[in-house]
Every structure is written in C-alpha cells, then in structure tokens.
Amino acid sequence: MDSHPRGMHDLGGEPAGEIDRAEHQNDFWEQRVDALMRALGTLDPPLVRTDELRRAIEGIGADAYDSMSYYERWIAAITEVLLEKGVISVNELSGKIAEIEKREAE
Amino acid sequence: MSARFAPGDRVRVREWFPPGHIRTPYYVRGKRGEIERICGRFNNPERLAYGRADDPKVLYRVRFAQTEVWGRAERPSDTIDIEIYEHWLEPDK
C-alpha cells in the first residue's frame, strides 16, 4: 500500500496534529470568496463545481497547500478552474490585479 | 436504477490507486465491509472534477468494522460507514 501515491489531502488515519476547535470569525474577503464560489455553482451548468474546486485544490502542490489558509486555497482553485475554462484570461486577471494594486497604493 | 449490490451484500473496496480526483479514502482501499444501503444514483465525482456531468454511478453506504479498517477498535463492535461508488466495489468472495 505504502508504495502507492497518497493524495496530500487524504489524511484519514494519519497523524495530523491538533485540531483547532476554537470558533473564529472569517475576514470579509473570505466571506466574499465563499459567496463567489456559491454564485459560480448555481449557474446551469455550474461554472465551478464543488468537485472541480476540490480537484484544483488537490493540484495546488504540497508546499503551497500546506502554507495556504483554507480560503486562500479556495480562491487559488477557483482562479485555476476559471482560467482552464477560458471564463477569464491571464491578461484580464493580471490587468485587474495591477489596477487594484495601483488603487491600493494611492 | 440497476444496482449491482443489495443491502447486506459483503463487498471489498478495490485496492486501486488511479491518478486524478478520487473520493474513496485511501485508508479503506482493500478493506471488506457490508452494503448498509443504496444511497441513489449520482454523477461520478471523478468525472465531475474535470467538468463532465456524464457518468452516473450508484452510490452505496458501506459499513466496515473498525477492526477491519484500523486493525483495532475501542470496542470490537464499533463500525464506520463510508459512502462509496459502485465502480470501487467488488463482491467479497
């Protein structure tokens, strides 16, 4: 069994440290990511399905996966799926990021 | 819905390690259990993950003894239920 690849997310039965059971508030941007995912999922056909989100999260790469927070993984995965489908382009995305960075700097 | 298995049937999870998006937990592959119920027919998440809603499969709730899954259990009667798609199951001979 151990010679077979195991997904980095597939941790059932493995030691994975303490679970933080404390209640915590999500930041506003995290709420927006959640809302965005729900909106993309309600279209027919959905632009991003839960299964596609999960698959993209699993493809982030172990180092990034471990260093990202929950909603950072979500937005990275949503971006990946939307780029794959041509819903947004790399140009549009980088243009928008530059625009926001400029606005934030002012 | 033509289901290959019925409640009470003994099954074994395929010891199978394909690439891609999989919803059968690693820890239960190769383990033996019993069909607890038929949950219905749903699109295969292994295909949905790549944007294809074209592959309906029967989903079962399968009951395993904790001792079978982990080799030990707090109480010998403890069980774990996992929902598994038909193509991951074979009859337990």
PDB file of C-alpha atoms in Angstrom:
ATOM      1  CA  MET A   1       0.000   0.000   0.000  1.00  0.00           C
ATOM      2  CA  ASP A   2       2.708   2.454   1.025  1.00  0.00           C
ATOM      3  CA  SER A   3       4.357   2.308  -2.388  1.00  0.00           C
ATOM      4  CA  HIS A   4       1.252   3.914  -3.878  1.00  0.00           C
ATOM      5  CA  PRO A   5       0.865   7.662  -4.056  1.00  0.00           C
ATOM      6  CA  ARG A   6      -1.460   9.068  -1.455  1.00  0.00           C
ATOM      7  CA  GLY A   7      -3.038  12.454  -2.009  1.00  0.00           C
ATOM      8  CA  MET A   8      -1.660  15.110   0.317  1.00  0.00           C
ATOM      9  CA  HIS A   9      -5.249  15.941   1.287  1.00  0.00           C
ATOM     10  CA  ASP A  10      -6.201  12.315   2.016  1.00  0.00           C
ATOM     11  CA  LEU A  11      -5.124  12.211   5.653  1.00  0.00           C
ATOM     12  CA  GLY A  12      -7.606   9.767   7.183  1.00  0.00           C
ATOM     13  CA  GLY A  13      -5.844   7.787   9.898  1.00  0.00           C
ATOM     14  CA  GLU A  14      -2.587   9.746   9.619  1.00  0.00           C
ATOM     15  CA  PRO A  15      -1.197  11.846  12.449  1.00  0.00           C
ATOM     16  CA  ALA A  16      -2.100  15.421  11.532  1.00  0.00           C
ATOM     17  CA  GLY A  17      -1.535  17.390  14.706  1.00  0.00           C
ATOM     18  CA  GLU A  18      -4.019  19.105  16.950  1.00  0.00           C
ATOM     19  CA  ILE A  19      -7.350  20.300  15.596  1.00  0.00           C
ATOM     20  CA  ASP A  20      -8.136  23.900  16.485  1.00  0.00           C
ATOM     21  CA  ARG A  21     -11.715  23.728  17.746  1.00  0.00           C
ATOM     22  CA  ALA A  22     -11.957  27.391  18.659  1.00  0.00           C
ATOM     23  CA  GLU A  23     -14.713  29.400  16.987  1.00  0.00           C
ATOM     24  CA  HIS A  24     -13.270  32.047  14.715  1.00  0.00           C
ATOM     25  CA  GLN A  25     -14.535  34.895  12.572  1.00  0.00           C
ATOM     26  CA  ASN A  26     -13.840  34.863   8.869  1.00  0.00           C
ATOM     27  CA  ASP A  27     -12.433  38.008   7.304  1.00  0.00           C
ATOM     28  CA  PHE A  28     -14.640  39.884   4.847  1.00  0.00           C
ATOM     29  CA  TRP A  29     -12.528  38.721   1.872  1.00  0.00           C
ATOM     30  CA  GLU A  30     -13.036  35.117   2.982  1.00  0.00           C
ATOM     31  CA  GLN A  31     -16.804  35.616   3.084  1.00  0.00           C
ATOM     32  CA  ARG A  32     -16.586  37.048  -0.435  1.00  0.00           C
ATOM     33  CA  VAL A  33     -14.647  34.016  -1.690  1.00  0.00           C
ATOM     34  CA  ASP A  34     -17.326  31.758  -0.205  1.00  0.00           C
ATOM     35  CA  ALA A  35     -20.102  33.813  -1.814  1.00  0.00           C
ATOM     36  CA  LEU A  36     -18.262  33.809  -5.160  1.00  0.00           C
ATOM     37  CA  MET A  37     -17.998  30.007  -5.114  1.00  0.00           C
ATOM     38  CA  ARG A  38     -21.738  29.683  -4.340  1.00  0.00           C
ATOM     39  CA  ALA A  39     -22.606  32.094  -7.156  1.00  0.00           C
ATOM     40  CA  LEU A  40     -20.425  30.210  -9.667  1.00  0.00           C
ATOM     41  CA  GLY A  41     -22.001  26.928  -8.573  1.00  0.00           C
ATOM     42  CA  THR A  42     -25.616  27.994  -9.020  1.00  0.00           C
ATOM     43  CA  LEU A  43     -25.332  28.677 -12.759  1.00  0.00           C
ATOM     44  CA  ASP A  44     -26.623  25.962 -15.094  1.00  0.00           C
ATOM     45  CA  PRO A  45     -24.305  24.351 -15.937  1.00  0.00           C
ATOM     46  CA  PRO A  46     -22.184  25.458 -12.982  1.00  0.00           C
ATOM     47  CA  LEU A  47     -19.032  27.392 -13.889  1.00  0.00           C
ATOM     48  CA  VAL A  48     -17.187  25.847 -10.953  1.00  0.00           C
ATOM     49  CA  ARG A  49     -18.495  22.671  -9.335  1.00  0.00           C
ATOM     50  CA  THR A  50     -17.534  21.566  -5.834  1.00  0.00           C
ATOM     51  CA  ASP A  51     -15.759  18.575  -7.382  1.00  0.00           C
ATOM     52  CA  GLU A  52     -13.766  20.858  -9.686  1.00  0.00           C
ATOM     53  CA  LEU A  53     -12.844  23.078  -6.737  1.00  0.00           C
ATOM     54  CA  ARG A  54     -11.617  20.045  -4.800  1.00  0.00           C
ATOM     55  CA  ARG A  55      -9.651  18.721  -7.747  1.00  0.00           C
ATOM     56  CA  ALA A  56      -7.974  22.095  -8.286  1.00  0.00           C
ATOM     57  CA  ILE A  57      -7.147  22.363  -4.565  1.00  0.00           C
ATOM     58  CA  GLU A  58      -5.553  18.914  -4.741  1.00  0.00           C
ATOM     59  CA  GLY A  59      -3.433  20.158  -7.653  1.00  0.00           C
ATOM     60  CA  ILE A  60      -2.025  23.190  -5.850  1.00  0.00           C
ATOM     61  CA  GLY A  61       1.139  21.341  -4.830  1.00  0.00           C
ATOM     62  CA  ALA A  62       2.098  20.164  -1.368  1.00  0.00           C
ATOM     63  CA  ASP A  63       4.164  23.184  -0.289  1.00  0.00           C
ATOM     64  CA  ALA A  64       1.553  25.740  -1.322  1.00  0.00           C
ATOM     65  CA  TYR A  65      -1.239  23.569   0.065  1.00  0.00           C
ATOM     66  CA  ASP A  66       0.421  23.427   3.471  1.00  0.00           C
ATOM     67  CA  SER A  67       1.244  27.137   3.610  1.00  0.00           C
ATOM     68  CA  MET A  68      -2.132  28.456   2.396  1.00  0.00           C
ATOM     69  CA  SER A  69      -5.142  29.148   4.546  1.00  0.00           C
ATOM     70  CA  TYR A  70      -8.491  27.494   3.781  1.00  0.00           C
ATOM     71  CA  TYR A  71      -9.903  30.339   1.662  1.00  0.00           C
ATOM     72  CA  GLU A  72      -6.558  31.050   0.017  1.00  0.00           C
ATOM     73  CA  ARG A  73      -6.782  27.506  -1.343  1.00  0.00           C
ATOM     74  CA  TRP A  74     -10.353  28.155  -2.455  1.00  0.00           C
ATOM     75  CA  ILE A  75      -9.550  31.316  -4.405  1.00  0.00           C
ATOM     76  CA  ALA A  76      -6.465  29.744  -5.989  1.00  0.00           C
ATOM     77  CA  ALA A  77      -8.602  26.797  -7.106  1.00  0.00           C
ATOM     78  CA  ILE A  78     -11.487  28.967  -8.366  1.00  0.00           C
ATOM     79  CA  THR A  79      -8.955  31.006 -10.388  1.00  0.00           C
ATOM     80  CA  GLU A  80      -7.447  27.827 -11.838  1.00  0.00           C
ATOM     81  CA  VAL A  81     -10.804  26.434 -12.995  1.00  0.00           C
ATOM     82  CA  LEU A  82     -11.951  29.765 -14.485  1.00  0.00           C
ATOM     83  CA  LEU A  83      -8.665  30.078 -16.402  1.00  0.00           C
ATOM     84  CA  GLU A  84      -8.939  26.490 -17.657  1.00  0.00           C
ATOM     85  CA  LYS A  85     -12.434  27.136 -18.983  1.00  0.00           C
ATOM     86  CA  GLY A  86     -11.498  30.431 -20.584  1.00  0.00           C
ATOM     87  CA  VAL A  87     -14.038  32.310 -18.443  1.00  0.00           C
ATOM     88  CA  ILE A  88     -11.248  34.718 -17.577  1.00  0.00           C
ATOM     89  CA  SER A  89      -7.888  35.155 -19.271  1.00  0.00           C
ATOM     90  CA  VAL A  90      -4.461  35.570 -17.705  1.00  0.00           C
ATOM     91  CA  ASN A  91      -4.330  39.042 -19.274  1.00  0.00           C
ATOM     92  CA  GLU A  92      -7.626  40.116 -17.723  1.00  0.00           C
ATOM     93  CA  LEU A  93      -6.596  38.733 -14.360  1.00  0.00           C
ATOM     94  CA  SER A  94      -3.168  40.348 -14.293  1.00  0.00           C
ATOM     95  CA  GLY A  95      -4.654  43.621 -15.557  1.00  0.00           C
ATOM     96  CA  LYS A  96      -7.187  43.629 -12.755  1.00  0.00           C
ATOM     97  CA  ILE A  97      -4.578  42.768 -10.143  1.00  0.00           C
ATOM     98  CA  ALA A  98      -2.379  45.639 -11.374  1.00  0.00           C
ATOM     99  CA  GLU A  99      -5.361  48.023 -11.290  1.00  0.00           C
ATOM    100  CA  ILE A 100      -6.193  47.086  -7.700  1.00  0.00           C
ATOM    101  CA  GLU A 101      -2.571  47.327  -6.575  1.00  0.00           C
ATOM    102  CA  LYS A 102      -2.412  50.823  -8.078  1.00  0.00           C
ATOM    103  CA  ARG A 103      -5.658  51.817  -6.348  1.00  0.00           C
ATOM    104  CA  GLU A 104      -4.494  50.435  -3.001  1.00  0.00           C
ATOM    105  CA  ALA A 105      -1.193  52.318  -3.315  1.00  0.00           C
ATOM    106  CA  GLU A 106      -2.922  55.671  -3.780  1.00  0.00           C
TER     107      GLU A 106
ATOM    108  CA  MET B   1     -31.658   2.062 -11.232  1.00  0.00           C
ATOM    109  CA  SER B   2     -29.871  -1.226 -11.739  1.00  0.00           C
ATOM    110  CA  ALA B   3     -27.664  -1.694  -8.713  1.00  0.00           C
ATOM    111  CA  ARG B   4     -25.029  -4.404  -8.709  1.00  0.00           C
ATOM    112  CA  PHE B   5     -25.207  -4.855  -4.928  1.00  0.00           C
ATOM    113  CA  ALA B   6     -28.033  -5.062  -2.378  1.00  0.00           C
ATOM    114  CA  PRO B   7     -28.142  -4.183   1.331  1.00  0.00           C
ATOM    115  CA  GLY B   8     -26.441  -6.947   3.318  1.00  0.00           C
ATOM    116  CA  ASP B   9     -24.062  -7.942   0.495  1.00  0.00           C
ATOM    117  CA  ARG B  10     -20.435  -8.419   1.538  1.00  0.00           C
ATOM    118  CA  VAL B  11     -18.092  -6.306  -0.586  1.00  0.00           C
ATOM    119  CA  ARG B  12     -14.430  -5.437  -0.814  1.00  0.00           C
ATOM    120  CA  VAL B  13     -13.137  -1.993  -1.808  1.00  0.00           C
ATOM    121  CA  ARG B  14     -10.862  -2.211  -4.817  1.00  0.00           C
ATOM    122  CA  GLU B  15      -7.189  -1.940  -3.992  1.00  0.00           C
ATOM    123  CA  TRP B  16      -6.776   0.593  -6.720  1.00  0.00           C
ATOM    124  CA  PHE B  17      -4.629   3.737  -6.877  1.00  0.00           C
ATOM    125  CA  PRO B  18      -5.501   5.637 -10.038  1.00  0.00           C
ATOM    126  CA  PRO B  19      -4.366   9.211 -10.581  1.00  0.00           C
ATOM    127  CA  GLY B  20      -6.857  12.063 -10.570  1.00  0.00           C
ATOM    128  CA  HIS B  21      -9.583  13.154  -8.197  1.00  0.00           C
ATOM    129  CA  ILE B  22     -10.827  10.302  -6.021  1.00  0.00           C
ATOM    130  CA  ARG B  23     -13.389  10.285  -3.254  1.00  0.00           C
ATOM    131  CA  THR B  24     -12.693   6.801  -1.895  1.00  0.00           C
ATOM    132  CA  PRO B  25     -10.462   7.336   1.150  1.00  0.00           C
ATOM    133  CA  TYR B  26      -7.001   5.824   0.945  1.00  0.00           C
ATOM    134  CA  TYR B  27      -7.391   4.096   4.293  1.00  0.00           C
ATOM    135  CA  VAL B  28     -10.365   1.985   3.166  1.00  0.00           C
ATOM    136  CA  ARG B  29      -8.938   0.583  -0.065  1.00  0.00           C
ATOM    137  CA  GLY B  30      -8.764  -3.195   0.001  1.00  0.00           C
ATOM    138  CA  LYS B  31     -10.974  -3.396   3.116  1.00  0.00           C
ATOM    139  CA  ARG B  32     -14.059  -5.599   3.468  1.00  0.00           C
ATOM    140  CA  GLY B  33     -17.473  -4.397   4.523  1.00  0.00           C
ATOM    141  CA  GLU B  34     -21.202  -4.766   4.038  1.00  0.00           C
ATOM    142  CA  ILE B  35     -23.674  -2.739   1.981  1.00  0.00           C
ATOM    143  CA  GLU B  36     -25.737  -0.762   4.510  1.00  0.00           C
ATOM    144  CA  ARG B  37     -27.974   0.962   1.945  1.00  0.00           C
ATOM    145  CA  ILE B  38     -28.197   2.191  -1.618  1.00  0.00           C
ATOM    146  CA  CYS B  39     -27.987   5.996  -1.493  1.00  0.00           C
ATOM    147  CA  GLY B  40     -29.068   6.601  -5.075  1.00  0.00           C
ATOM    148  CA  ARG B  41     -27.512   7.379  -8.403  1.00  0.00           C
ATOM    149  CA  PHE B  42     -25.265  10.395  -8.799  1.00  0.00           C
ATOM    150  CA  ASN B  43     -22.817  11.758 -11.313  1.00  0.00           C
ATOM    151  CA  ASN B  44     -19.367  10.302 -10.800  1.00  0.00           C
ATOM    152  CA  PRO B  45     -17.265  12.905  -8.925  1.00  0.00           C
ATOM    153  CA  GLU B  46     -14.136  11.570 -10.608  1.00  0.00           C
ATOM    154  CA  ARG B  47     -15.566  12.951 -13.882  1.00  0.00           C
ATOM    155  CA  LEU B  48     -17.340  15.981 -12.396  1.00  0.00           C
ATOM    156  CA  ALA B  49     -13.946  17.093 -11.095  1.00  0.00           C
ATOM    157  CA  TYR B  50     -12.920  17.656 -14.725  1.00  0.00           C
ATOM    158  CA  GLY B  51     -16.194  19.318 -15.719  1.00  0.00           C
ATOM    159  CA  ARG B  52     -18.041  16.280 -17.074  1.00  0.00           C
ATOM    160  CA  ALA B  53     -21.501  15.538 -15.685  1.00  0.00           C
ATOM    161  CA  ASP B  54     -21.986  12.471 -17.876  1.00  0.00           C
ATOM    162  CA  ASP B  55     -21.279   9.390 -15.799  1.00  0.00           C
ATOM    163  CA  PRO B  56     -23.991   8.429 -13.292  1.00  0.00           C
ATOM    164  CA  LYS B  57     -22.987   5.750 -10.815  1.00  0.00           C
ATOM    165  CA  VAL B  58     -24.769   4.007  -7.969  1.00  0.00           C
ATOM    166  CA  LEU B  59     -23.576   5.198  -4.561  1.00  0.00           C
ATOM    167  CA  TYR B  60     -23.670   2.856  -1.568  1.00  0.00           C
ATOM    168  CA  ARG B  61     -23.233   3.387   2.130  1.00  0.00           C
ATOM    169  CA  VAL B  62     -20.839   0.652   3.191  1.00  0.00           C
ATOM    170  CA  ARG B  63     -20.364  -0.397   6.808  1.00  0.00           C
ATOM    171  CA  PHE B  64     -16.955  -1.574   7.949  1.00  0.00           C
ATOM    172  CA  ALA B  65     -15.803  -2.972  11.281  1.00  0.00           C
ATOM    173  CA  GLN B  66     -13.312  -0.539  12.832  1.00  0.00           C
ATOM    174  CA  THR B  67     -11.087  -3.558  13.480  1.00  0.00           C
ATOM    175  CA  GLU B  68     -11.070  -4.297   9.725  1.00  0.00           C
ATOM    176  CA  VAL B  69     -10.115  -0.711   8.830  1.00  0.00           C
ATOM    177  CA  TRP B  70      -7.592   0.087  11.577  1.00  0.00           C
ATOM    178  CA  GLY B  71      -6.670  -3.308  12.962  1.00  0.00           C
ATOM    179  CA  ARG B  72      -8.001  -2.230  16.342  1.00  0.00           C
ATOM    180  CA  ALA B  73     -11.045  -0.579  17.900  1.00  0.00           C
ATOM    181  CA  GLU B  74     -12.082   0.863  21.224  1.00  0.00           C
ATOM    182  CA  ARG B  75     -14.939  -1.647  21.238  1.00  0.00           C
ATOM    183  CA  PRO B  76     -14.931  -4.688  18.929  1.00  0.00           C
ATOM    184  CA  SER B  77     -18.467  -3.829  17.802  1.00  0.00           C
ATOM    185  CA  ASP B  78     -17.515  -0.318  16.561  1.00  0.00           C
ATOM    186  CA  THR B  79     -18.183   0.354  12.888  1.00  0.00           C
ATOM    187  CA  ILE B  80     -17.523   3.102  10.346  1.00  0.00           C
ATOM    188  CA  ASP B  81     -19.856   3.987   7.457  1.00  0.00           C
ATOM    189  CA  ILE B  82     -18.381   5.337   4.232  1.00  0.00           C
ATOM    190  CA  GLU B  83     -20.220   6.240   1.026  1.00  0.00           C
ATOM    191  CA  ILE B  84     -18.541   4.587  -1.944  1.00  0.00           C
ATOM    192  CA  TYR B  85     -19.389   4.457  -5.641  1.00  0.00           C
ATOM    193  CA  GLU B  86     -20.152   1.131  -7.316  1.00  0.00           C
ATOM    194  CA  HIS B  87     -17.070   1.012  -9.547  1.00  0.00           C
ATOM    195  CA  TRP B  88     -14.898   0.963  -6.404  1.00  0.00           C
ATOM    196  CA  LEU B  89     -16.560  -2.183  -5.032  1.00  0.00           C
ATOM    197  CA  GLU B  90     -16.246  -5.869  -5.841  1.00  0.00           C
ATOM    198  CA  PRO B  91     -18.033  -8.854  -4.315  1.00  0.00           C
ATOM    199  CA  ASP B  92     -16.215 -10.233  -1.278  1.00  0.00           C
ATOM    200  CA  LYS B  93     -15.617 -13.848  -2.165  1.00  0.00           C
TER     201      LYS B  93
END
